[in-house]
Coordinates of C-alpha atoms in Angstrom, one line a residue:
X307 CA 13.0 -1.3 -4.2
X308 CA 16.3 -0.3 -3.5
X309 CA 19.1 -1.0 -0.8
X310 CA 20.8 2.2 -1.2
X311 CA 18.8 5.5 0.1
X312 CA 17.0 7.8 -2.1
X313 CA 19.9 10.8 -1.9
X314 CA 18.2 12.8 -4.2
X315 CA 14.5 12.2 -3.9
X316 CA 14.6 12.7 0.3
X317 CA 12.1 9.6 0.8
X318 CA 13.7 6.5 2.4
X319 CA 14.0 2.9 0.8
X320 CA 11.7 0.8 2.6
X321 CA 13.9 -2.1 2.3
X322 CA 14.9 -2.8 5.9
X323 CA 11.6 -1.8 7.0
X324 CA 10.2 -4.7 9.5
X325 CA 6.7 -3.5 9.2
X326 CA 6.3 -4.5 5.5
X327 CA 5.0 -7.5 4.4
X328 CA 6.1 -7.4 0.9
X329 CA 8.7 -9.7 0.0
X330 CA 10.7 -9.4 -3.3
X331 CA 10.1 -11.3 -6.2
X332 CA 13.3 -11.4 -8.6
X333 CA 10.9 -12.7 -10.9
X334 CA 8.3 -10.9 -10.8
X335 CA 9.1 -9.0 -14.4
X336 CA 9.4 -12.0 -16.5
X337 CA 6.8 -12.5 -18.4
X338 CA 7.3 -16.8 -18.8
X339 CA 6.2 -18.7 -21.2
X340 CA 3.3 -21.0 -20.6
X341 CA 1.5 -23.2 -22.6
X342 CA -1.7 -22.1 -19.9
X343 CA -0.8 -18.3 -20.5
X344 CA -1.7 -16.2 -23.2
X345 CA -0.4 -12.7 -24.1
X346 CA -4.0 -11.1 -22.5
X347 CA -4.2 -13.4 -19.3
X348 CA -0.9 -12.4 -18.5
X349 CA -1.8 -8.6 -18.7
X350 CA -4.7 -9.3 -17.0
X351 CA -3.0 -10.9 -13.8
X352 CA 0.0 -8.8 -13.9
X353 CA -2.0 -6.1 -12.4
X354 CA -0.9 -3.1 -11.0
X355 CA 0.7 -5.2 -8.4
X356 CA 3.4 -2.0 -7.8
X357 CA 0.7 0.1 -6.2
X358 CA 3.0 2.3 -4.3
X359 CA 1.7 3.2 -0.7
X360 CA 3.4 5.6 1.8
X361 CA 3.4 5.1 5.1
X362 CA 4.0 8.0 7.5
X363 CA 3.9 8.3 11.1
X364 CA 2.7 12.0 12.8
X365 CA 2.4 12.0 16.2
X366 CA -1.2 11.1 16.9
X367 CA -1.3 8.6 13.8
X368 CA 0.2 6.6 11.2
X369 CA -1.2 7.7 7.5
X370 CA -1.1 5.3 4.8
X371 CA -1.7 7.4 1.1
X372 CA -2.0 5.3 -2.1
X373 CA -2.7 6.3 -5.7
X374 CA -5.0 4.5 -7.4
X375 CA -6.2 6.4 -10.5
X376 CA -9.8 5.3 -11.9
X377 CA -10.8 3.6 -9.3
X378 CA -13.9 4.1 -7.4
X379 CA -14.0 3.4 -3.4
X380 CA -16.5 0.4 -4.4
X381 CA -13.7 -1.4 -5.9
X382 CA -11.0 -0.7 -3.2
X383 CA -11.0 -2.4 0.2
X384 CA -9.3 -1.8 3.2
X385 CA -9.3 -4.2 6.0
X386 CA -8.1 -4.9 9.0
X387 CA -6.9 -8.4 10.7
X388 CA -6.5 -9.5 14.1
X389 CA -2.6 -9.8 14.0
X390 CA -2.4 -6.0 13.8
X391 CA -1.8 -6.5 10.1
X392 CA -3.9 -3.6 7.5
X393 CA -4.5 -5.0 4.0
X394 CA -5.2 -2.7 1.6
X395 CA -6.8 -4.2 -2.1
X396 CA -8.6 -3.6 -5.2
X397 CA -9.3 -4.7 -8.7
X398 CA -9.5 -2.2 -11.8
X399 CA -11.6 -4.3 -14.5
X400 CA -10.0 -4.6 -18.2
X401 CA -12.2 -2.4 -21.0
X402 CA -13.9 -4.2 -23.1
X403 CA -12.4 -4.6 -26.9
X404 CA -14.6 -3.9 -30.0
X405 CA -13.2 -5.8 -32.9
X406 CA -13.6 -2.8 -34.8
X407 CA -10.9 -0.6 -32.7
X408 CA -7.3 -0.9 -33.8
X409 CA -5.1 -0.4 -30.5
X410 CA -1.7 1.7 -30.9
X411 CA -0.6 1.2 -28.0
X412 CA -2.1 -0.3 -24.3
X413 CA 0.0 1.2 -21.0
X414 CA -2.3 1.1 -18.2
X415 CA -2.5 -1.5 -15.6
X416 CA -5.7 -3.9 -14.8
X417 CA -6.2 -6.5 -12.7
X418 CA -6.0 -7.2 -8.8
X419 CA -3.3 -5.5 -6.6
X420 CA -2.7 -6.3 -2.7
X421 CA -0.6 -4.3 -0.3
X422 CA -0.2 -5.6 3.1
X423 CA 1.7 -3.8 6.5
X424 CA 2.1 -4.8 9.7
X425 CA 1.2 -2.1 12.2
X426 CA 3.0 -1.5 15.5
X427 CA 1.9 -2.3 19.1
X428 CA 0.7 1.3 19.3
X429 CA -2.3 1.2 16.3
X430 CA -5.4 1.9 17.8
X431 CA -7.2 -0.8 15.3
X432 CA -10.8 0.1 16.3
X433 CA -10.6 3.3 15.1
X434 CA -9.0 2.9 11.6
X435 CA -10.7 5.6 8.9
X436 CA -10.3 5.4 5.1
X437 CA -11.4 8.1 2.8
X438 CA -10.9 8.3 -1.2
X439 CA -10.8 11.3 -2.8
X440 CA -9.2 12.5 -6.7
X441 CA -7.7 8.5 -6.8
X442 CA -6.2 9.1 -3.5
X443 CA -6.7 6.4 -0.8
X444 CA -5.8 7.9 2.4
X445 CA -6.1 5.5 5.3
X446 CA -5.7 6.9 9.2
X447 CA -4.5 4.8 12.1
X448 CA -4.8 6.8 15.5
X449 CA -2.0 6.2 18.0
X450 CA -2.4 5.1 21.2
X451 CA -1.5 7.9 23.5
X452 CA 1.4 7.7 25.7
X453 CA 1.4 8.2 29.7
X454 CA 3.9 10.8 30.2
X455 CA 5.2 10.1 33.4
X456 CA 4.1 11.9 36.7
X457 CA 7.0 14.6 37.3
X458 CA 6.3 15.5 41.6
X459 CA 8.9 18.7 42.6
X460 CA 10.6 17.5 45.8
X461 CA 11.3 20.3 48.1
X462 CA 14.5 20.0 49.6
X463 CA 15.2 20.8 53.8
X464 CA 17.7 21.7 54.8

């Protein structure tokens, strides 16, 4: 996450944003030593912990998008708590090793992820919809509609 906008890639930090939840961890990188913690329980609980999540706001809802590749919708939930607060999480399960395969190399990301946003006074929570389709979560959160005000022509006498 950075302070400084994105000049180049037009999406906005969402450092400052007061609807996130997520709080930064400067250690959250450092892989420290443990005498509890080996190498593969440490992969294991790292997780993909990063799932990146927008959040954008149309005028009749706000549309959270996340990727998730691999994942089945069984193994993602998406829940809603009564402090207006959507949690979105998941678990992708490690493959089983053979001892006869010889790994090169491992890159991908297993384990348990949780993202969780606060939504504003105009969510309509009881009609939240999630749908998951190509490793795309897409989670909609109708608006409340706004009263425009009455506007009444006056005639003038005179």
């Amino acid at each position: 996450m950075s302070l400084i906008p994105s000049w180049f890639g037009g999406r906005r930090s969402d450092a400052f944003d007061p609807f996130s939840l997520d709080l930064w961890d400067p250690f959250k990188d450092f892989p420290f030593p443990s005498s509890s913690l080996s190498a593969s329980t440490f992969a294991e609980n790292s997780a993909f912990v990063n799932t990146r999540i927008d959040w954008r706001e149309t005028p009749e809802s706000h549309v959270f998008k996340a990727d998730l590749p691999g994942l089945k919708k069984e193994e993602v939930k998406v829940e809603i708590e009564d402090d207006r607060v959507l949690q979105i999480s998941g678990e992708r399960k490690v493959e089983k090793e053979d001892k006869n395969d010889k790994w090169h190399r491992v890159e991908r990301s297993s384990g348990k992820f949780m993202r969780r946003f606060r939504l504003p006074e105009n969510a309509k929570m009881d009609k939240v919809k999630a749908s998951m389709e190509n490793g795309v979560l897409t989670v909609t959160v109708p608006k409340v509609e706004e009263k425009k005000p009455e506007v009444k022509a006056i005639d003038i006498s005179g």
